Short mmCIF file of C-alpha atoms in Angstrom, two decimals:
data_model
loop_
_atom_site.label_atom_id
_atom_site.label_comp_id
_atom_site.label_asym_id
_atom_site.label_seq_id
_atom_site.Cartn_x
_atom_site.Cartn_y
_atom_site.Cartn_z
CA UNK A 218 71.25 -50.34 81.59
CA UNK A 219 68.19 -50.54 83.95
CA UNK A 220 65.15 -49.26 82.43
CA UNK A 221 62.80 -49.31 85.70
CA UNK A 222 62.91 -50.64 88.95
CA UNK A 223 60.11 -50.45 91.01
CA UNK A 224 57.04 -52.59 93.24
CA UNK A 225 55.73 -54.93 90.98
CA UNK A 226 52.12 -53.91 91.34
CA UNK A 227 53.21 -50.43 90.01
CA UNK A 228 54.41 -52.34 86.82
CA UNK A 229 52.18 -54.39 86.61
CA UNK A 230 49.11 -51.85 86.69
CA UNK A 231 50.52 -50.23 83.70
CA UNK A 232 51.38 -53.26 81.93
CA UNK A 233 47.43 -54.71 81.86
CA UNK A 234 45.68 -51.48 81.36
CA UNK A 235 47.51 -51.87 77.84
CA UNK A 236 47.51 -55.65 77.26
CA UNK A 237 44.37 -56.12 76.52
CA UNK A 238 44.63 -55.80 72.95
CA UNK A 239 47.33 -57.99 72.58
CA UNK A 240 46.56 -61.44 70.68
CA UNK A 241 48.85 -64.04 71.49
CA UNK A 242 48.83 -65.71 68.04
CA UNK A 243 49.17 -62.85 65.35
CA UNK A 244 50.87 -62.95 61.62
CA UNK A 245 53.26 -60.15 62.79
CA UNK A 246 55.24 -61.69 66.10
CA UNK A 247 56.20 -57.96 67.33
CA UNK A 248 52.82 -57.64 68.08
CA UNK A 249 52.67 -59.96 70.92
CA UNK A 250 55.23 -57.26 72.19
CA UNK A 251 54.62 -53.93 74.55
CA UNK A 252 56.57 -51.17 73.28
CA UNK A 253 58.26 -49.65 75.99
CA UNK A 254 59.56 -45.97 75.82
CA UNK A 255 61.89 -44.70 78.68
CA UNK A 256 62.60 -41.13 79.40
CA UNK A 257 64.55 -40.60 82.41
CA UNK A 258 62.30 -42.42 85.41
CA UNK A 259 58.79 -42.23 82.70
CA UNK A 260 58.03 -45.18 80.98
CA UNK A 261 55.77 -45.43 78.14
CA UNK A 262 53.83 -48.71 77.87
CA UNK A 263 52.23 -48.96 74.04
CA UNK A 264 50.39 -52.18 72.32
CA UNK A 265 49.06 -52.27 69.06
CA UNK A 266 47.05 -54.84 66.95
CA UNK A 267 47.38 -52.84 64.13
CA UNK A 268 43.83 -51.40 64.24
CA UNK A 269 43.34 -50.23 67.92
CA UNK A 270 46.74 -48.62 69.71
CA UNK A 271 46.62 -48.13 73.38
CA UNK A 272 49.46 -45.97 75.26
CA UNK A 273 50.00 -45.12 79.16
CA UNK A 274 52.70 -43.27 81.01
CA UNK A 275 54.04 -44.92 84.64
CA UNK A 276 56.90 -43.31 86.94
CA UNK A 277 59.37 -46.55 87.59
CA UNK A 278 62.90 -45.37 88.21
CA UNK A 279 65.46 -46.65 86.68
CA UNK A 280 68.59 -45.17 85.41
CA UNK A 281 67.84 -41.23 83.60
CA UNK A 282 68.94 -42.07 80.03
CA UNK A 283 66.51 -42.57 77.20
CA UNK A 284 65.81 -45.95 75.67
CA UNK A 285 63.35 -48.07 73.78
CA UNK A 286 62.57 -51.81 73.35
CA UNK A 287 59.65 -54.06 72.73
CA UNK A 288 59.42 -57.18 74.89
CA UNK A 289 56.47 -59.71 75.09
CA UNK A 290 53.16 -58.69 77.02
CA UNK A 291 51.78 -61.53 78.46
CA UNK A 292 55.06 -63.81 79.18
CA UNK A 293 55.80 -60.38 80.92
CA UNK A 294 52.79 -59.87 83.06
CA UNK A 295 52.51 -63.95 83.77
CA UNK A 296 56.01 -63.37 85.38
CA UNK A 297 55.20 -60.33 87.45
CA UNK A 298 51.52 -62.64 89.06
CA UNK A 299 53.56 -64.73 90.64
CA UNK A 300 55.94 -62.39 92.10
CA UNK A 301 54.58 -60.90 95.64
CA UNK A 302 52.81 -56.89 95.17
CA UNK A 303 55.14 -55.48 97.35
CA UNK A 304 58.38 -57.04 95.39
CA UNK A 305 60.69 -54.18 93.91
CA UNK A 306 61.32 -55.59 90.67
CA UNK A 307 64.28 -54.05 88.20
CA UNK A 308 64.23 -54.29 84.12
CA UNK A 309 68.27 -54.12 82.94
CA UNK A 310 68.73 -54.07 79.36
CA UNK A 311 71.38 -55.88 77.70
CA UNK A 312 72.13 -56.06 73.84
CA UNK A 313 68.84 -57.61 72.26
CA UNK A 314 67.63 -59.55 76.14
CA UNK A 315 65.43 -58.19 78.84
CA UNK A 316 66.67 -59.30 82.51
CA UNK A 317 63.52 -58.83 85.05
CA UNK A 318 64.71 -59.44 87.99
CA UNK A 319 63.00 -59.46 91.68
CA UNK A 320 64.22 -60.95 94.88
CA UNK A 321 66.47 -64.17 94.13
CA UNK A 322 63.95 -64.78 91.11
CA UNK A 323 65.60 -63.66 87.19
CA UNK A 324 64.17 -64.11 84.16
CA UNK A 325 65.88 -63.36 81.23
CA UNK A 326 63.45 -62.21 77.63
CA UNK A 327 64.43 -61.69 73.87
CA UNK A 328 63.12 -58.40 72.95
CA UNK A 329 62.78 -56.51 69.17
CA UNK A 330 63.80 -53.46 68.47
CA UNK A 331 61.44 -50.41 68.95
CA UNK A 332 61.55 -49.44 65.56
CA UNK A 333 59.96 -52.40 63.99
CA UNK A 334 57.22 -51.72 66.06
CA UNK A 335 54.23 -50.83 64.19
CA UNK A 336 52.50 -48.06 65.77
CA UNK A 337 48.95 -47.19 64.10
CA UNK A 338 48.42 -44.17 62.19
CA UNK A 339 46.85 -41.49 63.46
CA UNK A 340 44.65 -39.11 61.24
CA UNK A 341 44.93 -35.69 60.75
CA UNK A 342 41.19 -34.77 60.94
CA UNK A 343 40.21 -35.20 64.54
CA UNK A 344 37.14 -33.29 65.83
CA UNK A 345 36.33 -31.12 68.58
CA UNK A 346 37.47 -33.12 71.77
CA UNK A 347 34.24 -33.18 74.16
CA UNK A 348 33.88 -35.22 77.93
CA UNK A 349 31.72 -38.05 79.04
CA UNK A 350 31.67 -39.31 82.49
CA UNK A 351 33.43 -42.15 82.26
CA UNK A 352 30.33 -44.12 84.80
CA UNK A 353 27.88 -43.04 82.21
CA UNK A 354 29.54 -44.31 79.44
CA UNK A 355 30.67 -47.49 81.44
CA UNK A 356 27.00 -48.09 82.47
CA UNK A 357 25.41 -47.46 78.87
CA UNK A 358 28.02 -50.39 77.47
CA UNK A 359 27.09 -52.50 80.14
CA UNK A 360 23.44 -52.32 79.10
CA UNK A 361 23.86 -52.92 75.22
CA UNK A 362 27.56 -55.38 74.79
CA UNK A 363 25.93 -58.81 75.26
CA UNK A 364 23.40 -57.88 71.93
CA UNK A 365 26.82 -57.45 69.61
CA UNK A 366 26.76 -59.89 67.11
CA UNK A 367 30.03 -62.11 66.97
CA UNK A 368 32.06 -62.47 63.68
CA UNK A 369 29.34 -61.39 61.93
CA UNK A 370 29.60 -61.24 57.94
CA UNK A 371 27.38 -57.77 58.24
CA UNK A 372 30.69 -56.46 60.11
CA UNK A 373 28.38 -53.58 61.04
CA UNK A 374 26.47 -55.43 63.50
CA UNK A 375 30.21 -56.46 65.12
CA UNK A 376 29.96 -53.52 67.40
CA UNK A 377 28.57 -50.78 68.86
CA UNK A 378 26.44 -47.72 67.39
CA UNK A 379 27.65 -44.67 69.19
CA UNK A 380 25.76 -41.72 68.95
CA UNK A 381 25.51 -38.44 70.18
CA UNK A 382 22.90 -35.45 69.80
CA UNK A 383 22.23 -32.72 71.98
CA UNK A 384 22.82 -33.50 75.26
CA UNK A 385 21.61 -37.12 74.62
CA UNK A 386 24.05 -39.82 74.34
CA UNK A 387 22.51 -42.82 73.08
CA UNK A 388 24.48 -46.37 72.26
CA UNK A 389 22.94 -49.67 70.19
CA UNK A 390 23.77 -52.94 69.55
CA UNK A 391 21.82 -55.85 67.67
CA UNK A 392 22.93 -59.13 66.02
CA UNK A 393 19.65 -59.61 64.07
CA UNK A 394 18.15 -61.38 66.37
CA UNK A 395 17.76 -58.78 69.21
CA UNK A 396 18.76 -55.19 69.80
CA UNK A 397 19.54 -53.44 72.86
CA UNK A 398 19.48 -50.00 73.37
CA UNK A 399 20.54 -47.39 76.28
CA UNK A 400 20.26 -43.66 76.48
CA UNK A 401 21.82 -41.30 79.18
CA UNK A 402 21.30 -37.51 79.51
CA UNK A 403 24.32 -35.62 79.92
CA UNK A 404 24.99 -32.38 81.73
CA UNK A 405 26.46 -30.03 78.57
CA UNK A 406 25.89 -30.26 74.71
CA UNK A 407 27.99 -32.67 73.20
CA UNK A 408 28.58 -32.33 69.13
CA UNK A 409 26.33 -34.18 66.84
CA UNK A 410 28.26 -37.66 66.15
CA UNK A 411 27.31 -41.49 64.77
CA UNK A 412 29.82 -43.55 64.50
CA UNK A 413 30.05 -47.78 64.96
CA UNK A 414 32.40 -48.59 67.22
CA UNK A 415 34.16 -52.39 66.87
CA UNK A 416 33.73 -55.06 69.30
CA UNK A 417 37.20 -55.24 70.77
CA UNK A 418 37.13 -51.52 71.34
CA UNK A 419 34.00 -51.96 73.24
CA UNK A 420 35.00 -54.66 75.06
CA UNK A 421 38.26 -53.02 75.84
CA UNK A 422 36.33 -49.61 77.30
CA UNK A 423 34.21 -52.07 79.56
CA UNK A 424 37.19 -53.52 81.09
CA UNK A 425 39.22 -49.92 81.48
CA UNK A 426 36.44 -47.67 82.40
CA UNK A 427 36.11 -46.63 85.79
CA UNK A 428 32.94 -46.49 87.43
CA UNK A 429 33.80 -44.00 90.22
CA UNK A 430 34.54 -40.33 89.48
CA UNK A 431 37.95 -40.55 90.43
CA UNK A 432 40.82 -38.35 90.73
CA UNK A 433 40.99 -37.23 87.43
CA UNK A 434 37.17 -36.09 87.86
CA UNK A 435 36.63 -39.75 85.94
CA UNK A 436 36.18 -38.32 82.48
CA UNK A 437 36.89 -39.70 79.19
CA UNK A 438 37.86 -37.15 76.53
CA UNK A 439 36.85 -38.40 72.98
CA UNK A 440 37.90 -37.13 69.44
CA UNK A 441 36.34 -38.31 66.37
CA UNK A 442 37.85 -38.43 62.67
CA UNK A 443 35.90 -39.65 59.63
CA UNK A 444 37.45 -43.37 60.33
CA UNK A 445 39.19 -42.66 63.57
CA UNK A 446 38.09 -42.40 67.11
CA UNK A 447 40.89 -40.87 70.13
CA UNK A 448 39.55 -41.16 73.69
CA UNK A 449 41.98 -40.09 76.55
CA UNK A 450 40.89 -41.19 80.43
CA UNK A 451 42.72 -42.40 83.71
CA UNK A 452 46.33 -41.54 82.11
CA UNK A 453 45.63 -43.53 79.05
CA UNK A 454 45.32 -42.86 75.35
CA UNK A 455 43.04 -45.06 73.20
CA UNK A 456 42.92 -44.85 69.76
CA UNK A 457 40.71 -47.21 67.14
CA UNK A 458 39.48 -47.86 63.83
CA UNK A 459 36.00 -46.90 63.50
CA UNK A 460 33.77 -49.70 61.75
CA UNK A 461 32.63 -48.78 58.40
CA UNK A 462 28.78 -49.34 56.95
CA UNK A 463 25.57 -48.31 57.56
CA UNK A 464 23.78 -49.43 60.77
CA UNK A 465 20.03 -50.87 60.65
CA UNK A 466 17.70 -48.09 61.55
CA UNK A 467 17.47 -48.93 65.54
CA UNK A 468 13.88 -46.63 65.58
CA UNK A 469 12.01 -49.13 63.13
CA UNK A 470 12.91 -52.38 64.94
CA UNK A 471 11.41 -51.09 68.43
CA UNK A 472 8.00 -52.00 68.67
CA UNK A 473 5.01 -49.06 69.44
CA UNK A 474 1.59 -50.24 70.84
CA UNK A 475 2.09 -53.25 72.10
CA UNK A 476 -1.57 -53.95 74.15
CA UNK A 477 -0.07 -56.85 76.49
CA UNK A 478 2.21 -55.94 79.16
CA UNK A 479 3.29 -57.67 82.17
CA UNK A 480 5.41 -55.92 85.18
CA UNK A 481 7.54 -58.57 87.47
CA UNK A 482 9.94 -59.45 89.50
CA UNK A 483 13.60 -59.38 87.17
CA UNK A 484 15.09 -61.70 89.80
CA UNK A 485 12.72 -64.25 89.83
CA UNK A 486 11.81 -64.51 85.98
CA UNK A 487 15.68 -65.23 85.58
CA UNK A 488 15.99 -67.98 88.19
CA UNK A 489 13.05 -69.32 86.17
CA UNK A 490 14.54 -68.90 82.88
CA UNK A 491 18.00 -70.52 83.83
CA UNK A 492 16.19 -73.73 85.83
CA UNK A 493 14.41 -73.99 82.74
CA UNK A 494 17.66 -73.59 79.94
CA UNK A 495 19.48 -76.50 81.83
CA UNK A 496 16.63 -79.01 79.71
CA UNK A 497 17.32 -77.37 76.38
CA UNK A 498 19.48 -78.51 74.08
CA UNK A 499 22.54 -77.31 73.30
CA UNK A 500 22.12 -76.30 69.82
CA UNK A 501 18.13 -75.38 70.21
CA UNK A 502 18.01 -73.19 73.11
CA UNK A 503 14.38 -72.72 72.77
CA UNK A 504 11.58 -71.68 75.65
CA UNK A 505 8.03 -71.37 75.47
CA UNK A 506 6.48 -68.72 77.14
CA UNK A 507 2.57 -69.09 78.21
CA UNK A 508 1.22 -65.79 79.42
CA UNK A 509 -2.77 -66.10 80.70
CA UNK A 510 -4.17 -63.84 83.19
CA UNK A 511 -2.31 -63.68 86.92
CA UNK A 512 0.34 -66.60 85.17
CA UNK A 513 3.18 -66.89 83.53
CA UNK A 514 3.90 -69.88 82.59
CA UNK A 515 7.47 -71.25 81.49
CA UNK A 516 8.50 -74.36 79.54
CA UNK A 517 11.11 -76.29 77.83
CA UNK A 518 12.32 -79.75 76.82
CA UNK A 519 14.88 -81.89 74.66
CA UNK A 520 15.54 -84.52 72.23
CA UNK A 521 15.72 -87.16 75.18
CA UNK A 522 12.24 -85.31 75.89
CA UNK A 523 13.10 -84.36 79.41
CA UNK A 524 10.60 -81.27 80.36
CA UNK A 525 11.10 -78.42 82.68
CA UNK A 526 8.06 -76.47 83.84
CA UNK A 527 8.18 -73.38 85.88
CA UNK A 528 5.21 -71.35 87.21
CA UNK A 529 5.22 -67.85 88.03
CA UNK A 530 2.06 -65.26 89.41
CA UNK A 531 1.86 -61.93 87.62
CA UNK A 532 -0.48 -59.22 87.50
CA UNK A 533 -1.21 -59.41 84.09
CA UNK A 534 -4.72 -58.90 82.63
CA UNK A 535 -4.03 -59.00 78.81
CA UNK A 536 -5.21 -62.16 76.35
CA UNK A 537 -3.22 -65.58 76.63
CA UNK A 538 -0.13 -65.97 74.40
CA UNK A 539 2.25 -68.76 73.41
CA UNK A 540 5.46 -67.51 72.36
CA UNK A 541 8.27 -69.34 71.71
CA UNK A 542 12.61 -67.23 72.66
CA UNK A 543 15.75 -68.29 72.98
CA UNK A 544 16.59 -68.74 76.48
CA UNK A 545 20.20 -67.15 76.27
CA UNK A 546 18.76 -64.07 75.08
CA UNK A 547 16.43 -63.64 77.97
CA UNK A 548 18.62 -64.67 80.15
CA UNK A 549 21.67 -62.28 78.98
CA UNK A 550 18.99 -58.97 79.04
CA UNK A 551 18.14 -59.44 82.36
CA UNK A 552 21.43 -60.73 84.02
CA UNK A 553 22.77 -57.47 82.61
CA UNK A 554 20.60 -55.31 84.42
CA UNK A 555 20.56 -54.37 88.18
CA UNK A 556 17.00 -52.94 88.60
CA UNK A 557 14.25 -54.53 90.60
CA UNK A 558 11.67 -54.88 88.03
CA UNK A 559 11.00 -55.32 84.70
CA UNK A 560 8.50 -54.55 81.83
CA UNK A 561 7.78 -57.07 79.09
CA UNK A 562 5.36 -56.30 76.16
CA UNK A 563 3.79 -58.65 73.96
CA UNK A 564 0.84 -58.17 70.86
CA UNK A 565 1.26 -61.67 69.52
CA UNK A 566 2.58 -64.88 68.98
CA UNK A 567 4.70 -63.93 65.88
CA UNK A 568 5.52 -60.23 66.95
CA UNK A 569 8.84 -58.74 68.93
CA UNK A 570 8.72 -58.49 72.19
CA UNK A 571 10.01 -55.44 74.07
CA UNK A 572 11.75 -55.44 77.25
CA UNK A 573 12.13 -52.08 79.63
CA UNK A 574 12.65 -51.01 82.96
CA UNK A 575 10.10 -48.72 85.20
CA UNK A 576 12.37 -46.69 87.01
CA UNK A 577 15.32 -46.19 83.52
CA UNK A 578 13.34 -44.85 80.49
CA UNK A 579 16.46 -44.90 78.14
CA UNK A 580 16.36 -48.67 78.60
CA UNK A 581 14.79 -50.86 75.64
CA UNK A 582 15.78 -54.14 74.93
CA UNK A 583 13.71 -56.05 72.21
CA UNK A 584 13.80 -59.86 71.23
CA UNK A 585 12.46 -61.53 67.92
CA UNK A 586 10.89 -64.48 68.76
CA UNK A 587 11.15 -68.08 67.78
CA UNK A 588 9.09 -70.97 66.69
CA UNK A 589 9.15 -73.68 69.05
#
């Protein structure tokens, strides 16, 4: 039986928008598999890791009867790179073995049955559904994924607060160490949620997001249960485990009144930053910062005491500090962001610095400081 045949860029499209959940080592082997669903010439492409499902719909020929199989992801799509875009390829089915099959190339795969498949539970309490452009959203977790703390054992801090108020749309992330923040205004009322959103969801979005408006007026349509979220964009269906806990109150950790603040150049402060991280060492990634009237001065060294200086002129007219960072999370702030300028404010040599941009007020980005 053939189950599609068509160019392999068509099949391959559909096969990594969904892929990118799939682990290549997991307890379960099925789950290294893509569930495919055929109904006449649709295919339906689902992966699952048990916590996050993701589902799309392609039109690839193929013989009109129905039919379901799992076969594996990524031995799939590594096939399919090295086959040229404009190749018609054809998937036969025949007793429990795939045959892909392009030019004079054939590749024969085992494949499980569908119904092993373990396809994530939906819940029955979904929200109102409500629309986000999907640019905005794209944009906002551009600004805040690099703060996410990694394999935290707080698993709240191992993703992203989401919330939503108003017409304000506002997303955080912070590994106790930093915290980012970004805020966009939206054009309608959306209803009143906070929710943490995991890291591989997050990371997922990032990568399937468009940042165009698109044909499909480049909207993503989001549902929320108590421990469920459901977002539908660009022919795709997304649905995730919500993280559990209680996120740290974002509003207390922003610092108010700082007196010192400097205004410079983003691209130059982060040449500075990464000449001067190539002398730190690896495990102490540690810069001093010296800020005196019209100069910023930048410093670092290691344990075979090798130095790095850099000099920069600022307006600045506040009182001279010392303050000690980690270099990465400098550096990761303002590689993330595309604006001209930015706005650092200091009080002391033991307080939080806070990081924003002139021209984007929903912008704050603040960074605990380190001794040094």
């Amino acid at each position: 039986m053939i189950v599609l045949k068509a160019p392999q860029e068509k099949l391959l499209g559909a096969l990594q928008a969904v892929s990118g959940i799939v682990e290549r080592r997991h307890t379960l082997p099925i789950l290294a598999n893509v569930l495919l669903r055929k109904n006449g010439s649709q295919v339906e492409f689902t992966t699952s890791d048990l916590e996050i499902q993701v589902r799309t719909n392609a039109e690839l020929g193929g013989d009109g009867a129905s039919f379901a199989t799992t076969v594996g992801a990524r031995k799939l799509i590594d096939i399919l790179r090295t086959l040229p875009p404009d190749q018609v390829v054809s998937l036969s089915a025949n007793q429990s073995k795939l045959t892909l099959q392009g030019g004079k190339s054939r590749f024969t795969l085992q494949s499980l049955p569908a119904d092993d498949f373990p396809l994530v539970s939906e819940s029955v309490d979904f929200g109102p559904s409500f629309g986000v452009p999907q640019k905005t959203l794209k944009n906002l977790i551009n600004q805040v994924h690099f703060a996410m703390a990694v394999h935290d054992i707080r698993y709240y801090l191992n993703g992203i607060l989401f919330v939503a108020e108003g017409k304000t749309l506002t997303l955080v992330a912070t590994d106790g160490h930093r915290l980012a923040l970004a805020q966009a205004t939206l054009d309608n009322d959306i209803p009143k949620q906070e929710v943490i959103l995991p890291r591989k969801t997050v990371l997922e979005l990032q990568r399937l997001l468009k940042d165009d408006d698109g044909e499909d007026g480049g909207t993503i349509e989001m549902r929320f249960a108590s421990n469920q979220a459901k977002f539908s964009f660009s022919g795709m269906e997304f649905v995730t485990k919500l993280v559990e806990g209680k996120f740290p109150d974002y509003n207390r950790v922003i610092p108010k009144g700082h007196k010192n603040h400097v205004t410079l150049g983003r691209a130059p402060l982060l040449a500075s930053l990464q000449r001067a991280a190539i002398l730190t060492s690896e495990k102490f990634k540690g810069v001093r910062l010296n800020l005196e009237p019209g100069t910023l001065r930048i410093a670092s060294s290691n344990a075979e005491q090798e130095e790095a200086k850099e000099e920069l002129e600022i307006d600045y007219a506040g009182d001279a500090i010392e303050i000690g960072f980690n270099v990465t999370y400098l550096m990761d702030a303002l590689a993330n962001m595309g604006q001209e300028m930015v706005k650092i404010e200091l009080q002391d040599t033991n307080s939080s610095a806070l990081i924003t941009v002139p021209e984007q007020a929903g912008f704050k980005y603040v960074v605990m400081p380190m001794r040094i």
